[in-house]
Coordinates of C-alpha atoms in Angstrom, one line a residue:
M1 CA -18.4 84.4 111.3
K2 CA -17.5 87.3 113.8
F3 CA -15.6 85.3 116.2
S4 CA -13.2 84.3 113.3
I5 CA -13.1 87.7 112.1
K6 CA -12.1 89.1 115.7
Y7 CA -9.2 86.0 115.9
L8 CA -8.0 86.6 112.3
S9 CA -7.8 90.0 113.4
I10 CA -5.4 89.6 116.6
L11 CA -3.9 86.7 115.1
L12 CA -2.9 89.5 112.2
V13 CA -1.9 92.5 115.1
A14 CA 0.6 89.6 116.7
L15 CA 2.7 88.7 113.5
A16 CA 2.7 92.7 112.7
F17 CA 4.1 92.9 116.4
C18 CA 6.5 90.0 116.2
Q19 CA 7.8 91.6 112.5
S20 CA 8.8 94.5 114.2
C21 CA 10.3 92.5 117.3
T22 CA 12.2 90.3 114.6
Q23 CA 13.8 93.7 112.8
D24 CA 16.3 94.2 115.9
F25 CA 16.6 90.3 116.6
D26 CA 20.6 90.2 116.3
E27 CA 20.8 93.2 118.0
I28 CA 19.2 92.3 121.0
N29 CA 19.9 88.8 121.3
A30 CA 24.0 89.8 120.8
D31 CA 25.6 89.2 124.1
P32 CA 27.6 92.3 125.1
N33 CA 30.2 90.5 127.2
R34 CA 31.2 88.5 124.5
P35 CA 34.0 89.9 122.1
S36 CA 33.2 89.9 118.6
E37 CA 36.9 89.8 117.5
V38 CA 40.1 87.8 119.6
F39 CA 42.8 90.2 120.7
P40 CA 46.1 88.7 121.4
G41 CA 45.9 88.6 125.0
V42 CA 43.4 86.5 125.5
I43 CA 45.3 83.9 123.7
L44 CA 48.4 84.9 125.5
D45 CA 47.5 84.2 128.8
Q46 CA 46.1 80.6 128.1
L47 CA 49.2 80.0 125.8
Q48 CA 52.0 80.6 128.4
Y49 CA 50.3 78.8 131.1
R50 CA 50.1 75.8 128.6
L51 CA 53.1 76.1 127.4
V52 CA 55.1 76.3 130.9
N53 CA 53.0 73.4 132.0
S54 CA 54.3 71.4 129.1
A55 CA 57.7 72.4 129.8
I56 CA 57.9 71.3 133.6
G57 CA 56.3 68.7 132.8
R58 CA 59.1 67.8 130.5
S59 CA 61.1 67.9 133.4
R60 CA 59.5 65.9 135.9
G61 CA 58.8 63.4 133.9
F62 CA 61.6 63.0 131.2
T63 CA 64.7 65.2 132.6
H64 CA 65.1 64.2 135.9
E65 CA 65.0 60.6 135.6
L66 CA 67.3 60.4 132.8
M67 CA 69.3 62.9 134.6
Q68 CA 69.6 60.5 137.8
M69 CA 67.8 63.4 139.6
M70 CA 64.7 61.3 140.4
A71 CA 64.0 57.4 139.9
P72 CA 61.1 55.4 140.1
R73 CA 60.1 53.7 143.1
A74 CA 59.4 50.2 141.3
S75 CA 60.1 50.4 137.2
V76 CA 57.5 48.4 135.4
N77 CA 59.0 49.0 132.7
N78 CA 63.0 49.3 131.7
G79 CA 62.3 53.1 131.6
L80 CA 64.5 56.6 131.2
H81 CA 66.7 55.6 134.1
R82 CA 67.8 52.6 132.1
Y83 CA 67.9 54.4 128.9
V84 CA 65.2 53.4 127.5
I85 CA 62.8 56.3 125.7
E86 CA 59.4 54.2 125.4
P87 CA 57.4 55.9 122.1
N88 CA 54.7 57.8 124.2
E89 CA 57.6 60.3 125.1
S90 CA 58.1 61.1 121.6
E91 CA 54.4 61.2 120.4
G92 CA 53.3 63.1 123.7
F93 CA 55.6 66.0 123.2
W94 CA 55.3 66.0 119.4
N95 CA 52.0 66.5 119.3
N96 CA 51.4 69.1 122.3
H97 CA 54.2 70.9 120.5
Y98 CA 52.2 71.2 117.3
R99 CA 48.8 72.2 118.7
L100 CA 50.5 74.6 121.3
M101 CA 52.3 76.4 118.0
T102 CA 48.7 76.6 116.1
D103 CA 47.2 78.8 118.9
L104 CA 50.7 80.7 119.1
M105 CA 50.8 81.3 114.9
D106 CA 46.8 82.7 115.4
M107 CA 48.1 85.0 118.2
K108 CA 51.1 85.9 116.0
Q109 CA 48.4 87.1 112.7
V110 CA 46.2 88.3 114.7
S111 CA 48.6 90.5 116.7
E112 CA 50.2 91.6 112.8
T113 CA 46.5 92.5 112.1
L114 CA 46.1 94.7 115.0
G115 CA 49.8 96.2 114.6
A116 CA 50.0 94.9 117.7
D117 CA 54.1 94.8 117.7
A118 CA 54.4 94.1 121.0
Y119 CA 52.9 90.7 121.0
V120 CA 54.3 89.6 117.7
A121 CA 57.6 90.3 119.0
V122 CA 56.7 87.8 122.3
S123 CA 54.9 85.4 120.1
L124 CA 58.6 85.1 118.0
I125 CA 60.7 84.6 121.4
L126 CA 57.8 81.9 122.6
R127 CA 58.2 80.6 119.4
A128 CA 62.2 80.2 119.5
W129 CA 62.1 78.4 122.8
N130 CA 59.8 76.2 122.2
Y131 CA 61.4 75.2 118.6
S132 CA 64.4 74.8 120.3
L133 CA 63.4 72.5 122.6
M134 CA 61.8 70.3 119.5
T135 CA 64.8 70.5 117.5
D136 CA 67.2 69.5 119.9
A137 CA 65.1 67.0 121.0
F138 CA 64.2 65.1 117.7
G139 CA 66.9 67.0 115.0
D140 CA 65.3 67.8 111.5
I141 CA 61.8 68.6 111.9
P142 CA 58.6 70.2 110.3
F143 CA 59.4 73.9 110.7
S144 CA 58.9 76.2 108.0
E145 CA 55.7 74.3 106.8
A146 CA 54.2 73.3 110.2
N147 CA 51.2 74.4 111.1
R148 CA 50.2 75.5 107.8
V149 CA 47.3 73.1 107.0
E150 CA 44.9 76.4 105.7
E151 CA 47.4 76.8 102.8
G152 CA 47.1 72.6 101.9
L153 CA 50.2 72.0 103.4
I154 CA 49.4 68.7 105.6
Q155 CA 52.5 67.2 104.9
P156 CA 55.5 69.4 105.4
V157 CA 58.9 69.1 104.8
F158 CA 61.1 68.6 107.6
D159 CA 63.7 71.4 107.8
T160 CA 67.6 70.6 108.9
Q161 CA 68.6 71.6 112.1
K162 CA 71.0 74.4 111.0
E163 CA 68.0 76.3 108.9
I164 CA 65.8 76.0 111.8
Y165 CA 68.7 77.6 114.4
L166 CA 69.3 80.3 111.7
Q167 CA 65.3 81.1 111.9
L168 CA 65.5 81.2 115.5
L169 CA 68.1 83.3 116.1
Q170 CA 66.9 85.7 113.8
D171 CA 63.5 85.7 115.3
L172 CA 65.2 86.7 118.5
E173 CA 66.8 89.2 117.1
N174 CA 64.1 90.7 115.3
A175 CA 62.1 90.7 118.7
N176 CA 64.7 92.5 120.3
Q177 CA 64.1 95.2 117.4
I178 CA 60.4 95.4 117.4
L179 CA 60.5 95.6 121.1
S180 CA 63.5 98.4 121.2
G181 CA 60.9 100.6 119.4
T182 CA 57.5 100.4 121.3
S183 CA 56.5 100.7 124.8
S184 CA 52.7 99.7 123.9
F185 CA 51.2 96.1 125.6
I186 CA 47.6 97.4 125.5
Y187 CA 45.9 94.0 125.6
G188 CA 47.0 92.6 128.6
G189 CA 47.7 88.7 128.9
D190 CA 51.1 88.4 129.6
L191 CA 51.2 86.2 133.0
I192 CA 55.0 85.6 132.9
Y193 CA 56.1 89.6 133.3
E194 CA 53.2 91.1 133.7
T195 CA 53.7 93.1 131.1
T196 CA 51.5 96.6 131.3
G197 CA 54.4 99.6 130.0
A198 CA 58.4 99.7 129.7
P199 CA 59.5 98.1 132.3
G200 CA 57.8 94.4 131.3
I201 CA 58.9 95.5 127.7
L202 CA 62.3 95.6 128.8
K203 CA 62.3 92.0 130.6
W204 CA 60.8 91.0 127.5
R205 CA 64.0 92.0 125.7
K206 CA 66.0 90.7 128.4
F207 CA 64.4 87.0 127.8
A208 CA 65.0 87.3 124.3
N209 CA 68.8 88.2 124.3
T210 CA 69.1 85.9 127.0
L211 CA 67.8 82.9 125.4
R212 CA 69.7 83.7 122.2
L213 CA 72.6 83.6 124.4
R214 CA 71.6 80.1 124.9
L215 CA 71.4 78.7 122.0
L216 CA 74.8 80.2 120.5
L217 CA 76.5 78.7 123.4
R218 CA 74.8 75.3 122.4
I219 CA 75.9 75.6 119.2
L220 CA 79.4 76.8 119.6
N221 CA 80.5 74.2 118.1
K222 CA 79.4 75.0 114.7
D223 CA 81.3 78.0 114.7
G224 CA 82.4 79.5 111.3
E225 CA 79.8 77.5 109.8
I226 CA 77.2 80.0 111.7
N227 CA 78.9 83.2 112.7
V228 CA 78.4 82.3 116.4
S229 CA 81.2 84.0 117.9
E230 CA 80.3 87.4 116.1
Q231 CA 77.2 86.9 117.5
L232 CA 78.3 86.1 120.9
N233 CA 80.7 88.9 121.0
L234 CA 77.8 91.7 119.6
I235 CA 75.2 90.8 122.5
L236 CA 78.2 91.0 125.0
G237 CA 79.6 93.7 123.6
N238 CA 76.8 96.5 123.6
R239 CA 74.1 95.4 126.9
E240 CA 72.4 98.6 125.9
M241 CA 71.1 97.7 122.4
Y242 CA 71.0 93.9 123.8
P243 CA 70.2 93.8 127.4
V244 CA 70.1 90.3 129.5
F245 CA 68.7 89.3 132.4
E246 CA 70.2 91.4 135.5
N247 CA 69.2 89.4 138.6
I248 CA 66.4 87.1 139.9
Q249 CA 63.8 89.9 139.2
D250 CA 64.2 89.6 135.7
D251 CA 64.1 85.5 135.6
A252 CA 61.8 84.6 132.8
I253 CA 59.2 82.5 135.2
L254 CA 55.4 82.0 135.0
R255 CA 54.5 82.3 138.5
Y256 CA 51.3 80.6 139.2
P257 CA 48.8 83.1 140.7
G258 CA 46.8 80.3 142.3
T259 CA 43.4 81.5 141.0
F260 CA 41.1 79.9 138.3
P261 CA 42.0 78.7 135.9
F262 CA 45.8 79.4 136.7
Y263 CA 46.9 77.1 139.7
N264 CA 49.7 75.1 139.8
P265 CA 49.3 72.3 137.5
Y266 CA 50.2 69.6 140.3
F267 CA 48.2 71.2 143.4
N268 CA 45.6 68.7 143.3
L269 CA 47.5 65.3 142.5
R270 CA 47.3 63.1 144.7
N271 CA 50.2 61.4 146.6
L272 CA 50.2 58.6 144.7
S273 CA 50.6 60.7 141.7
W274 CA 53.0 63.1 143.2
N275 CA 55.3 61.7 145.3
E276 CA 54.5 58.0 146.1
G277 CA 56.1 56.4 142.7
V278 CA 60.0 58.7 142.5
Y279 CA 62.2 59.1 145.1
Y280 CA 65.9 61.2 144.8
T281 CA 68.6 59.3 143.8
I282 CA 71.7 58.4 145.6
Y283 CA 73.5 60.5 143.2
F284 CA 71.9 64.0 143.3
M285 CA 70.9 63.6 147.2
D286 CA 74.7 63.1 148.3
W287 CA 76.0 66.1 146.0
M288 CA 72.8 67.8 147.8
N289 CA 74.2 66.5 151.2
G290 CA 77.9 66.9 150.9
M291 CA 77.3 71.0 149.9
E292 CA 74.4 71.2 152.8
D293 CA 72.1 72.8 149.8
P294 CA 69.6 74.9 151.3
R295 CA 67.2 74.0 148.0
R296 CA 66.8 70.5 149.9
E297 CA 64.1 72.3 152.2
V298 CA 62.1 73.1 149.4
W299 CA 63.0 70.2 146.8
A300 CA 63.0 67.1 148.9
T301 CA 61.1 65.4 152.0
T302 CA 63.1 63.7 154.7
V303 CA 62.8 60.6 156.3
E304 CA 63.9 59.3 160.0
E305 CA 67.1 57.4 160.2
N306 CA 68.5 56.1 163.2
G307 CA 66.2 58.6 165.1
N308 CA 67.3 61.3 162.9
Q309 CA 65.6 63.0 160.1
V310 CA 67.7 62.5 157.0
Y311 CA 67.9 63.1 153.4
K312 CA 67.9 59.9 151.4
G313 CA 68.2 58.8 147.3
I314 CA 68.0 55.7 145.7
M315 CA 69.7 54.2 143.1
S316 CA 69.3 54.6 139.6
G317 CA 69.2 51.9 136.9
Y318 CA 68.4 49.4 139.5
P319 CA 68.3 46.0 138.1
S320 CA 64.5 45.1 137.5
E321 CA 63.7 43.4 140.8
V322 CA 64.5 46.1 142.9
E323 CA 61.3 47.7 144.4
Y324 CA 61.5 50.5 146.9
T325 CA 58.8 50.4 149.7
V326 CA 56.2 53.7 149.9
G327 CA 57.9 56.1 152.4
S328 CA 61.5 55.0 152.9
H329 CA 63.9 57.3 150.5
S330 CA 63.1 61.5 149.8
S331 CA 60.7 62.5 147.3
F332 CA 58.7 66.0 146.5
P333 CA 57.5 67.7 149.0
G334 CA 54.0 68.5 149.3
I335 CA 55.0 72.3 149.5
L336 CA 56.5 72.0 145.6
R337 CA 53.1 71.3 144.6
E338 CA 51.9 74.6 145.6
F339 CA 54.8 76.5 144.9
A340 CA 54.4 79.4 143.1
D341 CA 57.8 79.9 140.9
L342 CA 57.6 76.6 139.7
G343 CA 56.7 77.4 136.2
I344 CA 60.3 78.2 135.0
I345 CA 61.3 78.7 131.5
M346 CA 64.9 80.5 132.2
T347 CA 66.8 82.1 135.0
Y348 CA 69.4 84.4 135.6
A349 CA 71.1 81.6 137.2
E350 CA 71.3 79.8 134.2
L351 CA 72.9 83.1 132.4
E352 CA 75.9 83.3 135.2
F353 CA 76.8 79.8 134.3
I354 CA 76.5 80.8 130.7
H355 CA 78.4 83.4 131.4
A356 CA 81.1 81.8 133.5
E357 CA 81.8 79.2 130.6
L358 CA 82.0 81.8 128.2
A359 CA 84.5 83.7 129.7
L360 CA 86.5 80.1 130.5
R361 CA 86.6 80.0 127.0
G362 CA 88.3 83.5 126.3
F363 CA 85.2 85.4 125.8
N364 CA 84.6 89.0 127.2
T365 CA 81.6 88.9 129.9
P366 CA 81.3 91.3 132.7
K367 CA 82.9 89.7 135.4
T368 CA 85.7 87.0 136.1
V369 CA 84.8 83.1 136.0
K370 CA 84.7 82.6 139.6
E371 CA 82.6 85.4 139.6
H372 CA 80.1 83.9 137.1
Y373 CA 80.0 80.7 138.5
E374 CA 79.6 81.7 142.1
G375 CA 76.3 83.9 140.8
G376 CA 75.0 81.3 139.4
I377 CA 75.0 79.3 142.3
T378 CA 73.6 82.2 144.4
A379 CA 70.6 83.2 142.1
S380 CA 69.6 79.6 141.9
I381 CA 69.7 79.1 145.7
R382 CA 67.7 82.9 146.1
Q383 CA 65.2 81.8 143.4
W384 CA 64.0 79.1 145.4
G385 CA 63.0 81.4 148.2
K386 CA 66.6 80.4 150.2
S387 CA 69.5 82.3 151.7
V388 CA 73.4 81.0 150.7
P389 CA 74.8 79.5 154.3
E390 CA 77.8 81.3 155.5
N391 CA 80.8 79.8 154.2
H392 CA 78.9 78.1 151.2
F393 CA 82.1 78.9 148.7
S394 CA 84.3 77.2 150.9
N395 CA 82.8 73.9 150.6
P396 CA 85.1 71.5 148.6
M397 CA 82.1 70.4 146.9
V398 CA 81.1 74.1 145.9
R399 CA 84.5 75.9 146.1
F400 CA 85.4 76.8 142.1
D401 CA 89.2 75.2 141.7
E402 CA 91.2 77.9 139.9
S403 CA 93.8 76.2 139.8
G404 CA 92.6 73.4 137.7
D405 CA 93.0 73.0 134.0
F406 CA 90.2 74.1 131.3
E407 CA 88.1 70.7 131.6
S408 CA 88.0 70.5 135.2
K409 CA 86.9 73.9 135.2
L410 CA 84.2 73.2 132.6
E411 CA 83.1 70.4 134.7
Q412 CA 82.8 72.2 137.9
I413 CA 80.7 75.0 135.6
I414 CA 77.9 72.7 134.4
Q415 CA 78.1 70.1 137.7
H416 CA 76.6 73.5 139.4
K417 CA 74.4 74.3 136.3
Y418 CA 72.9 70.8 136.6
F419 CA 71.6 71.9 140.3
A420 CA 70.1 75.2 138.7
L421 CA 68.1 73.6 135.7
F422 CA 66.2 71.9 138.1
F423 CA 62.3 71.7 136.4
T424 CA 63.6 73.8 133.7
D425 CA 62.6 71.5 131.0
Y426 CA 65.2 69.1 129.0
Q427 CA 68.2 71.3 129.4
A428 CA 70.3 69.4 131.7
W429 CA 70.1 66.8 128.9
F430 CA 71.0 68.6 126.4
E431 CA 74.1 70.1 128.4
K432 CA 75.1 66.8 129.3
R433 CA 74.9 66.4 125.3
R434 CA 76.9 69.0 124.6
T435 CA 79.8 68.8 127.3
G436 CA 79.5 65.5 128.6
F437 CA 78.8 66.7 132.2
P438 CA 78.2 65.8 134.4
V439 CA 79.5 62.4 135.1
L440 CA 76.8 60.3 136.1
P441 CA 77.2 57.0 137.1
R442 CA 76.0 53.9 135.3
G443 CA 73.7 51.8 137.2
E444 CA 73.9 47.8 137.2
G445 CA 70.6 47.6 135.6
I446 CA 71.5 48.9 132.6
P447 CA 71.6 46.3 129.5
A448 CA 75.3 46.8 128.4
E449 CA 73.8 47.4 125.1
N450 CA 72.2 50.8 126.0
N451 CA 74.0 53.6 125.7
F452 CA 72.9 57.4 127.1
P453 CA 70.3 58.5 124.5
V454 CA 71.4 61.6 122.5
R455 CA 67.7 61.9 120.5
I456 CA 63.8 61.0 121.2
T457 CA 62.7 59.0 118.1
Y458 CA 60.3 60.1 115.6
P459 CA 56.6 59.3 116.7
N460 CA 55.6 56.1 114.7
Y461 CA 52.8 56.9 112.9
L462 CA 54.6 59.4 110.6
Q463 CA 55.3 56.6 108.4
A464 CA 51.8 56.6 107.4
L465 CA 50.5 60.3 107.9
N466 CA 54.3 62.2 106.2
P467 CA 56.4 59.1 104.6
D468 CA 58.1 60.6 102.2
N469 CA 59.5 64.0 104.1
L470 CA 60.1 61.7 106.8
E471 CA 62.2 59.4 104.8
V472 CA 64.5 62.6 103.7
A473 CA 64.8 63.5 107.1
V474 CA 65.7 60.4 108.5
A475 CA 68.2 59.8 105.4
R476 CA 69.8 63.3 106.1
M477 CA 70.3 62.8 109.6
G478 CA 71.5 58.8 109.2
G479 CA 69.0 57.3 111.4
D480 CA 65.9 57.7 113.5
T481 CA 67.4 55.9 116.7
Q482 CA 67.9 57.2 120.4
D483 CA 71.6 57.1 119.6
T484 CA 71.6 58.9 116.3
K485 CA 73.0 62.4 117.1
V486 CA 71.9 65.8 115.8
W487 CA 73.8 68.8 114.0
W488 CA 75.3 70.6 116.6
E489 CA 76.6 67.0 118.4
K490 CA 78.5 65.7 115.3

């Protein structure tokens, strides 16, 4: 008995001790390094990284081939260079976009709750950029009811492209106004401008207004239906209220720091995946060679031909039985796989070409058509870390022909804008659809019935997941084919 009482006493003391310990159990086991709430900067850097990687992935995997910058070494199917958009192109882009927009809306809601106005503005800018890519690629898409599953909206309506553009333009106006009244960016997380105060805030304002110019130019054909000219003149006429990019230091580029986890997304690709399966085209490389363009040194490898190192391209749209030998033509160099400035969103070079076209169309821009045109070429070369060669603008393939008619001048502007848009999501494709330029040769392997695609078709699974709203959108647009023009093209 004494034995039992002794150990019972010990047990009771132990239980009392444990009870006193567990009173503070939650406090003791709280991780002091784990935040109790999510701040916008925590979401922003990861979100920017994934958005930009997705955008340059669209360039490398879609635009470069469709726009005859690159072509596959061997075709296992028809492919983009034969004007065939495979279903995985639509599904991958669609799924990734709406997944990223969910994170973006989370950041916006957190920022609104905290009263972090600068982050609210940045979320509006990033949303405008990404939804413009989506609607210009697909046409009518879910927008106003998208990413609202928590509200029970699992089958969102498809907004018209006109409605989407109106809201995106308004979002950019709102973002500029919000940023004009704040200098606080206190939660960090900005990989694009590394914003800590007023200088970074100003750069975001410049990006918002420059992006707005891009979108307004894209829908200039709809002037009157939307007050496009009025908005253009408002921005062009008041740079204090509507600042835009002034030089390449303002470029909206995510400059990969090369530290975990923000590496250039291609840095560890094997050669087989990076450059042994694709080559530059004859069309693209003949232009580069004819201009003796210094960007070749960053963009392309050389091959030996007759004892000389040359830049050499292959056909695009070649017959299906053609297959090129590994290492026989120019492709991506290793330096580009580690290039810090590859995370391109929008650049000063693009703005200069926008200004050149607007000046050609009679708008009041800071400089002449020729000066903006040459400024765009200069900015693009410098953006890629090179210097403009002496007498570059005397080269017949570069020299601006001031004696030409409107159409020939527009073609020159868009032709060189095409090169400046290298690795810039879908922009070269959108510009060809808008203007008809550049004029690309048609490969003999392109089936006669294949037209140059003006749209990506909707993912097939939407027929099961959202059939009624999909049907309304398809009927309104006039079909769901890659020949169906979107609103601003009609």
